[in-house]
Structure formats: structure tokens, C-alpha cells
Coordinates of C-alpha atoms in Angstrom, one line a residue:
M13 CA -16.9 -11.0 -11.0
L14 CA -17.1 -9.9 -14.6
Q15 CA -17.1 -6.2 -13.5
T16 CA -14.1 -6.8 -11.4
L17 CA -12.2 -8.5 -14.3
G18 CA -13.3 -5.7 -16.6
R19 CA -11.9 -3.0 -14.3
A20 CA -8.7 -5.0 -13.8
S21 CA -8.3 -5.1 -17.6
V22 CA -8.8 -1.3 -17.8
G23 CA -6.1 -0.9 -15.1
L24 CA -3.7 -3.1 -17.0
T25 CA -4.4 -1.3 -20.2
L26 CA -3.7 2.1 -18.6
T27 CA -0.4 0.8 -17.1
L28 CA 0.8 -0.6 -20.5
A29 CA -0.1 2.7 -22.2
G30 CA 1.9 4.6 -19.6
A31 CA 4.9 2.2 -20.1
V32 CA 5.2 3.1 -23.8
S33 CA 4.1 6.8 -23.6
P34 CA 6.7 9.3 -24.8
R35 CA 5.2 11.8 -22.3
A36 CA 5.9 9.3 -19.5
W37 CA 9.5 8.7 -20.7
R38 CA 10.2 12.4 -20.7
A39 CA 9.1 12.8 -17.0
R40 CA 11.9 14.4 -14.9
R41 CA 12.5 15.5 -11.4
S42 CA 11.4 19.1 -10.7
T43 CA 14.5 21.3 -10.5
G44 CA 15.5 22.0 -6.9
K45 CA 12.5 20.4 -5.3
T46 CA 12.0 17.2 -3.4
R47 CA 9.3 15.3 -5.2
I48 CA 6.8 13.4 -3.0
A49 CA 3.8 11.5 -4.4
C50 CA 0.8 10.2 -2.5
Q51 CA -1.2 7.2 -3.9
A52 CA -4.7 6.0 -3.0
Y53 CA -7.5 4.2 -4.7
S54 CA -10.5 5.8 -3.0
V55 CA -11.5 9.2 -1.5
H56 CA -12.0 7.6 1.9
L57 CA -8.4 6.6 1.9
A58 CA -7.0 9.8 0.4
Q59 CA -8.7 11.9 3.1
F60 CA -6.4 10.2 5.7
L61 CA -3.4 11.9 4.0
T62 CA -5.0 15.4 4.0
P63 CA -3.2 16.8 7.1
V64 CA 0.1 15.4 6.0
V65 CA -0.2 16.9 2.5
A66 CA -1.2 20.2 4.0
E67 CA 2.0 20.2 6.1
L68 CA 4.2 19.2 3.2
Q69 CA 2.8 21.9 1.0
R70 CA 4.0 24.5 3.5
D71 CA 7.5 23.6 2.5
A72 CA 8.5 25.5 -0.6
D73 CA 11.2 22.9 -1.4
V74 CA 8.6 20.1 -1.7
E75 CA 6.4 19.3 -4.7
V76 CA 3.4 17.0 -4.0
T77 CA 1.9 14.9 -6.7
F78 CA -1.1 12.6 -6.3
L79 CA -1.3 9.2 -8.0
V80 CA -4.8 7.9 -8.7
L81 CA -4.8 4.1 -8.4
Q82 CA -7.6 2.2 -10.1
H83 CA -8.8 -0.6 -7.9
P84 CA -10.7 -3.5 -9.6
Q85 CA -13.3 -3.7 -6.8
F86 CA -14.2 0.0 -7.1
P87 CA -16.3 1.5 -9.9
L88 CA -14.4 3.5 -12.5
R89 CA -16.2 6.7 -11.4
V90 CA -14.2 6.5 -8.2
T91 CA -11.1 7.7 -10.0
Q92 CA -13.0 10.8 -11.1
D93 CA -14.2 11.4 -7.5
L94 CA -10.5 11.1 -6.4
R95 CA -9.4 13.7 -8.9
R96 CA -12.0 16.1 -7.8
F97 CA -11.2 15.5 -4.1
V98 CA -7.5 16.1 -4.5
Q99 CA -8.0 19.2 -6.7
D100 CA -10.7 20.7 -4.4
E101 CA -9.4 19.7 -0.9
W102 CA -5.6 19.7 -1.5
G103 CA -5.5 22.4 -4.1
L104 CA -3.3 20.3 -6.5
P105 CA -3.3 21.5 -10.1
P106 CA -4.5 18.9 -12.7
E107 CA -1.0 18.4 -14.1
R108 CA 0.1 17.0 -10.7
I109 CA -2.8 14.5 -10.5
L110 CA -1.8 11.5 -12.4
C111 CA -3.0 7.9 -12.9
H112 CA -0.4 5.2 -11.9
G113 CA 0.4 4.5 -15.6
E114 CA 1.3 8.2 -16.3
A115 CA 3.9 8.1 -13.4
L116 CA 5.7 4.9 -14.1
W117 CA 8.9 6.7 -15.3
T118 CA 8.7 9.7 -13.0
A119 CA 11.6 10.0 -10.6
F120 CA 9.9 10.5 -7.3
D121 CA 12.0 10.9 -4.2
L122 CA 9.4 9.1 -2.1
V123 CA 5.8 7.7 -2.6
L124 CA 3.5 7.6 0.4
Y125 CA 0.7 4.9 0.2
T126 CA -2.4 4.4 2.4
D127 CA -2.8 0.6 1.9
V128 CA -0.9 -2.5 0.9
Y129 CA -2.9 -2.6 -2.3
A130 CA -0.4 -0.4 -4.0
K131 CA 1.5 -0.1 -7.3
F132 CA 5.1 1.3 -7.3
P133 CA 6.3 3.7 -9.9
W134 CA 9.4 2.3 -11.5
R135 CA 11.8 5.1 -10.8
A136 CA 10.6 6.1 -7.3
A137 CA 13.5 6.0 -4.9
R138 CA 11.6 5.1 -1.7
H139 CA 8.2 3.7 -0.7
A140 CA 6.4 4.3 2.6
V141 CA 3.0 3.2 3.8
L142 CA 0.9 5.0 6.5
M143 CA -1.5 2.5 8.0
H144 CA -5.1 3.8 8.0
G145 CA -6.3 2.7 11.4
A146 CA -5.2 0.5 14.3
G147 CA -5.3 -3.2 14.4
L148 CA -3.5 -4.5 11.4
T149 CA -5.2 -7.4 9.5
P150 CA -3.6 -10.6 8.1
R151 CA -3.6 -9.2 4.5
M152 CA -1.0 -6.6 5.5
F153 CA 1.5 -9.3 6.4
E154 CA 0.9 -12.0 3.7
P155 CA 2.7 -11.9 0.3
H156 CA 0.2 -11.9 -2.5
P157 CA 0.6 -11.6 -6.3
L158 CA -2.0 -8.7 -6.6
R159 CA -0.9 -6.6 -3.6
K160 CA 2.1 -5.8 -1.5
S161 CA 2.8 -6.7 2.1
I162 CA 4.5 -4.5 4.7
A163 CA 7.8 -6.1 3.9
D164 CA 7.8 -4.6 0.4
F165 CA 8.0 -1.0 1.7
D166 CA 11.1 0.9 2.7
A167 CA 9.2 2.5 5.6
V168 CA 6.1 1.3 7.5
L169 CA 4.3 3.8 9.7
V170 CA 1.9 2.2 12.1
N171 CA -0.5 4.0 14.4
G172 CA 0.6 2.7 17.8
E173 CA 2.8 0.3 19.7
Y174 CA 0.2 -2.6 19.5
D175 CA 0.7 -2.8 15.7
A176 CA 4.4 -2.2 16.0
R177 CA 4.8 -5.4 18.1
E178 CA 3.0 -7.4 15.4
A179 CA 4.9 -5.8 12.6
R180 CA 8.3 -6.5 14.4
R181 CA 7.3 -10.2 14.6
V182 CA 6.9 -10.3 10.8
L183 CA 9.8 -8.0 9.9
G184 CA 12.2 -9.0 12.5
Q185 CA 14.2 -6.7 14.7
G186 CA 15.6 -4.4 11.9
S187 CA 17.7 -6.8 10.0
G188 CA 15.9 -6.2 6.7
R189 CA 15.5 -3.1 4.6
T190 CA 12.1 -2.1 5.9
R191 CA 12.2 0.5 8.7
L192 CA 9.3 0.5 11.1
F193 CA 8.0 3.7 12.8
V194 CA 5.3 4.3 15.5
A195 CA 3.8 7.4 13.9
G196 CA 0.2 7.9 15.2
F197 CA -2.7 8.6 12.8
P198 CA -2.7 12.2 11.5
Y199 CA -6.3 12.0 10.4
L200 CA -7.3 11.9 14.1
D201 CA -5.4 15.0 15.1
E202 CA -8.6 17.0 14.4
L203 CA -10.2 15.3 17.4
E204 CA -8.3 17.7 19.6
H205 CA -9.8 20.7 17.9
P206 CA -12.8 19.6 15.7
A207 CA -13.9 21.9 12.9
E208 CA -17.5 21.2 13.8
S209 CA -19.0 21.6 17.2
R210 CA -21.3 19.1 18.9
A211 CA -24.2 21.5 18.6
T212 CA -23.6 21.9 14.9
Y213 CA -23.3 18.1 14.4
V214 CA -26.5 17.4 16.3
T215 CA -28.4 20.1 14.4
R216 CA -27.1 18.9 11.0
L217 CA -28.4 15.4 11.6
G218 CA -31.7 16.6 13.1
L219 CA -31.1 15.1 16.6
D220 CA -32.4 16.1 20.0
P221 CA -29.7 18.1 21.7
N222 CA -31.0 17.1 25.1
R223 CA -30.5 13.4 24.6
P224 CA -27.3 11.3 24.7
T225 CA -26.2 10.0 21.2
I226 CA -25.4 6.4 20.4
L227 CA -23.1 5.7 17.4
F228 CA -23.8 2.4 15.7
A229 CA -20.8 1.7 13.5
P230 CA -20.8 -1.8 11.9
H231 CA -17.7 -2.8 9.9
W232 CA -17.9 -3.6 6.2
E233 CA -16.4 -7.1 6.7
A234 CA -19.1 -8.0 9.3
L235 CA -21.8 -6.7 6.9
R236 CA -20.3 -8.7 4.0
I237 CA -21.2 -12.0 5.6
V238 CA -24.9 -11.0 5.9
R239 CA -26.7 -12.6 3.0
R240 CA -30.1 -11.2 3.8
T241 CA -32.1 -8.6 5.8
P242 CA -33.4 -8.4 8.5
C243 CA -30.1 -9.2 10.3
Y244 CA -28.1 -8.3 13.3
V245 CA -28.2 -4.6 12.2
N246 CA -32.0 -4.7 12.6
E247 CA -31.7 -6.4 16.0
V248 CA -29.4 -3.6 17.3
V249 CA -31.8 -0.9 16.0
A250 CA -34.8 -2.6 17.5
A251 CA -33.0 -2.9 20.9
L252 CA -32.2 0.8 20.8
A253 CA -35.7 1.9 19.9
S254 CA -36.9 1.5 23.5
L255 CA -34.2 4.0 24.9
D256 CA -34.5 7.7 25.2
V257 CA -31.4 8.3 23.1
N258 CA -30.4 9.6 19.7
V259 CA -29.1 6.9 17.4
V260 CA -26.7 7.6 14.6
L261 CA -25.9 4.8 12.0
K262 CA -22.6 5.3 10.3
L263 CA -21.6 2.7 7.7
H264 CA -18.0 2.1 6.7
A265 CA -17.3 3.5 3.2
C266 CA -16.6 0.0 1.9
S267 CA -20.0 -1.2 2.9
L268 CA -21.5 1.0 0.1
N269 CA -19.3 -0.8 -2.5
R270 CA -21.3 -3.9 -3.6
A271 CA -18.1 -5.7 -4.5
M272 CA -16.9 -5.4 -0.9
G273 CA -20.0 -5.0 1.2
G274 CA -21.8 -8.1 -0.1
P275 CA -25.1 -8.8 -1.7
V276 CA -27.2 -6.4 0.4
D277 CA -27.6 -2.8 -0.9
W278 CA -26.6 -1.1 2.4
A279 CA -27.2 2.4 1.2
A280 CA -30.8 1.5 0.5
E281 CA -31.1 -0.5 3.7
A282 CA -29.8 2.5 5.8
A283 CA -32.3 4.8 4.1
S284 CA -35.1 2.3 4.9
L285 CA -34.0 2.1 8.6
E286 CA -34.0 5.9 8.7
T287 CA -37.7 6.1 7.8
T288 CA -38.5 4.2 11.0
G289 CA -37.6 7.4 12.9
V290 CA -35.4 5.4 15.3
L291 CA -32.1 6.7 13.9
R292 CA -30.4 9.1 11.6
V293 CA -27.8 8.1 9.0
D294 CA -24.5 10.0 9.0
R295 CA -23.5 9.9 5.4
D296 CA -20.5 12.2 5.8
L297 CA -17.3 10.6 4.4
D298 CA -15.5 12.1 7.4
D299 CA -15.8 10.0 10.6
V300 CA -14.2 12.6 12.9
P301 CA -17.4 14.5 13.8
A302 CA -19.3 11.3 14.7
L303 CA -16.4 10.0 16.7
R304 CA -16.0 13.2 18.6
H305 CA -19.6 14.1 19.3
T306 CA -21.3 10.9 20.2
D307 CA -21.4 9.3 23.6
L308 CA -21.2 5.5 23.1
M309 CA -20.3 3.2 20.2
I310 CA -21.9 -0.1 19.3
T311 CA -19.8 -2.1 16.8
D312 CA -18.8 -5.5 15.8
V313 CA -15.1 -5.6 14.7
S314 CA -14.5 -2.0 13.6
S315 CA -11.2 -0.4 14.6
R316 CA -13.2 2.8 15.1
S317 CA -13.8 1.3 18.6
F318 CA -10.1 1.9 19.4
V319 CA -10.6 5.6 18.7
F320 CA -13.6 5.7 21.1
M321 CA -11.4 4.0 23.8
M322 CA -8.6 6.5 23.2
L323 CA -11.2 9.3 23.9
G324 CA -12.3 7.5 27.1
K325 CA -15.7 6.7 25.8
P326 CA -17.7 3.4 26.2
V327 CA -17.9 0.7 23.6
V328 CA -20.3 -2.2 23.3
L329 CA -19.3 -5.0 21.0
Y330 CA -21.9 -7.2 19.4
S331 CA -20.7 -9.3 16.5
P332 CA -22.4 -11.8 14.2
L333 CA -18.9 -13.3 13.3
S334 CA -18.0 -16.8 14.4
G335 CA -15.2 -17.4 16.8
R336 CA -12.9 -19.1 14.2
W337 CA -10.3 -16.4 14.0
D338 CA -6.8 -16.5 12.6
R339 CA -4.2 -15.5 15.2
V340 CA -3.8 -11.9 14.2
S341 CA -7.6 -11.3 14.1
R342 CA -8.0 -13.2 17.4
D343 CA -5.5 -11.0 19.1
R344 CA -7.1 -7.9 17.7
R345 CA -10.5 -9.0 18.9
Q346 CA -9.1 -9.8 22.4
L347 CA -7.6 -6.3 22.6
M348 CA -11.0 -4.8 21.6
E349 CA -12.7 -6.8 24.3
Q350 CA -10.2 -5.5 27.0
G351 CA -11.5 -1.9 26.4
S352 CA -15.2 -2.6 25.9
V353 CA -18.2 -4.6 27.1
V354 CA -19.5 -7.5 25.1
A355 CA -23.2 -8.2 24.4
A356 CA -24.0 -11.9 24.0
D357 CA -27.1 -10.9 22.1
A358 CA -28.9 -7.7 21.1
A359 CA -31.3 -8.0 24.1
E360 CA -28.4 -7.1 26.4
I361 CA -27.6 -3.8 24.7
P362 CA -30.2 -1.6 26.5
A363 CA -28.9 -2.6 29.9
L364 CA -25.3 -2.0 28.8
V365 CA -26.2 1.5 27.5
A366 CA -28.0 2.3 30.8
D367 CA -24.9 1.2 32.8
A368 CA -22.7 3.4 30.6
E369 CA -25.0 6.4 31.3
R370 CA -24.8 5.8 35.0
R371 CA -21.0 5.9 34.7
G372 CA -21.2 9.2 32.9
W373 CA -20.3 7.8 29.5
T374 CA -16.7 7.2 30.6
N375 CA -14.5 4.2 29.9
P376 CA -11.3 4.2 32.1
S377 CA -10.4 0.6 31.1
G378 CA -10.5 1.6 27.5
L379 CA -8.0 4.5 27.8
S380 CA -4.9 2.3 28.1
V381 CA -6.0 0.2 25.1
G382 CA -6.7 3.3 23.0
R383 CA -3.4 4.8 23.8
E384 CA -1.6 1.6 22.9
C385 CA -3.3 1.7 19.5
Y386 CA -2.9 5.4 18.7
A387 CA 0.3 7.2 19.7
Y388 CA 1.1 11.0 19.3
Q389 CA -2.5 12.0 19.5
G390 CA -2.8 15.6 18.4
R391 CA 0.8 15.6 17.2
A392 CA 0.7 12.7 14.6
T393 CA 0.9 15.0 11.6
E394 CA 4.2 16.6 12.7
R395 CA 5.5 13.2 13.6
V396 CA 4.7 11.7 10.2
V397 CA 6.2 14.6 8.3
A398 CA 9.4 14.3 10.4
I399 CA 9.6 10.6 9.7
L400 CA 9.2 11.2 5.9
K401 CA 12.0 13.7 6.0
D402 CA 14.2 11.2 7.9
V403 CA 13.4 8.5 5.3
L404 CA 14.4 10.9 2.5
R405 CA 17.9 11.5 3.9

């Protein structure tokens, strides 16, 4: 708690410094160019904008700037990681990588955000948020003094029709200023033509290429409620140990953040599980290779399950969470169950995996669910860029 308050104080200090900075006051629109900024508070969120930024940068009339947002639940070193990522992966020069406080007075034509935890530059003309995954959560809809809700943005870009229905319920049918778009998820376009082959992925992780590969992908919110180890993670690993399969453990990036992942050191726990020889840990920030090159997913509440369904691959749900859901989370869970099979306990998992193998690792019932969650698959980048240009008119 003290660390969080300390980081929040640093963020407030930087914002106040930017508010009175002569350099910030002198900030002006680049002559003859449309100025678009992207804002994120972690590398795992910034990566979701990479294909959109690459497409924008092909337009000589667009100037892209990145705004580093300091989040009180993330260590301060994350801001340096962000700067390096944007400079190395996006090729942005240092003068166009700014902290939020440095951009308060900059006249951006549009700012694109990756989350409702966002801070608006004062002179930005328009604000758009691209949702980073299907299955919106209650925090996206609820007004809060420390973050935005979807109603605060000029444009909300959801991944699929499922989320659009929920957003329309909150926003109304277009009577307000917020415009809603079904846009897909550009980050997943690479699934169509992955940069890494299955053979390369398997070799990189030291897996047996002759075995099927199971992806165990717990969500950080489920892990946060675990106050000790061993826990349900160990139960799943033990259940899989008897099978002739490769097992890949892929934690959500937020699980590695102690302020969000809870009291267990999940990086150390994953390393310990790896020493058993039952599994390999995929530590790559990028989820696409694991999603593309594994055969079955086991998860609790992760929206990565919807990606597996979209790909027509089987999903097994096994969750330690109680059944006391709010309406939005309950509906999301019910949709997840429509395209998956549910294990009542870990002992059922081997039989469910064996059944999936007999069916050729296919999941016909999940396809319709996945398509409802992710529209414009393979074309989402061009769809999002077209929407942004429409919003700019």
C-alpha cells in the first residue's frame, strides 16, 4: 500500500511539473500533419497497439507520439521499459516519447488508449479507447474518481458484437457523444500468418515435437485470490503429469506484478514448477505464438479462451472462483462455458483432454462464440485505422 501511494505521489508530481513547464506551454501542432498519440502504462498493453501504429506510420501525413502513463500499481522501472519498447519496436525518436505531464498542453488531434485507466491531455481534440481483449469487465462501465469509464471517450472500439451489446446497454443507442465501433483486435491479426512457426516454438521451449501441447493459462485475477501454495495451479499440473503431452504454463503479465497478482511470487512459483519436468514456462510477453501453436487450453476466467474458440480449438475451464458473480461477469462466464467444457475438479481434466484428442483437437461449438467475441479477424488493423480516420473527420 505504501509503495502504491508513493508511486501515485510521483505521478501527481510529474503532472504538476508538466502543468507549469514552459516547454509544455510552448507545445504546438506539427505543421501539416495529423497528430495522433497512443497512451499505455505497461509494455504488455502497448504491444496491442503495435500493428495499428505500424499502419499509421505508413501515412506521411500522420505523426505518432507515445505517452507513457505511470500507474501506481506498477514499479517505476516499467516506465523505462515502456520507453525502450516504443523506441525499439515502433522506431519512435525520444522526442516523441513523452510522459503524460509533458503532453498536457500538446494539441493532439486524437489520443488512442488501451484501457479505461487513462489520463487525458488537456488540449487533445478527441479520445478513443481500443479494448484489449474480449469480455468487458465491470470496471470499464463504472464511473470512478481514479479512472475513466467507456462513457468518457469520444470513441470506444470493442473487439466483437458480444461486447458491443453490453456497451450499448450502458451508452444507450447513440444519443450521447460516445461513438461505439465493432473493430476487432489488431493484435490477433498475426494469428493468420504467425512470425514464428510451430516447429520453432516447440524447439524454443524444449518441447517434444511428437506430442500434443496443452496450454495452461490462468488469469491474474484468479491467481490473486490464492493466498498460499500449493493451490489449484498445482492441482492442474499434477493432473496433467500422467498424460503423454507437452504442457506450457503461460501466466498473464499482471500475475508477475505483486500489487495485482497477490501475495504469491508467481514468477518464482512458475520457475519451481518448471523444475519438476512436467511443464515448460513460456515467458514471452507475446501471447500469439502460444495461442497459435498449442492444441488445447486450460484456464479459469481468462479471455484468452475466446481466442482459442475463435481458432476452433478446445478449451477446458477449471476455476477456483466462487459463483457469486456480478451480472456482467456472470454473463461473460456463461458465454465462456458455451464454447468450452467445464471440469468440476482437477481429477476430471485428464479425461477431458483425452476426449479432445479423440475429436482431433477441434471445437465446433466454440467457433460461433469466438466469432462473436472477435470480429474482422485478420483485417482488424485496417478496420481500426479506418475508424480512427473517420473519428478524426
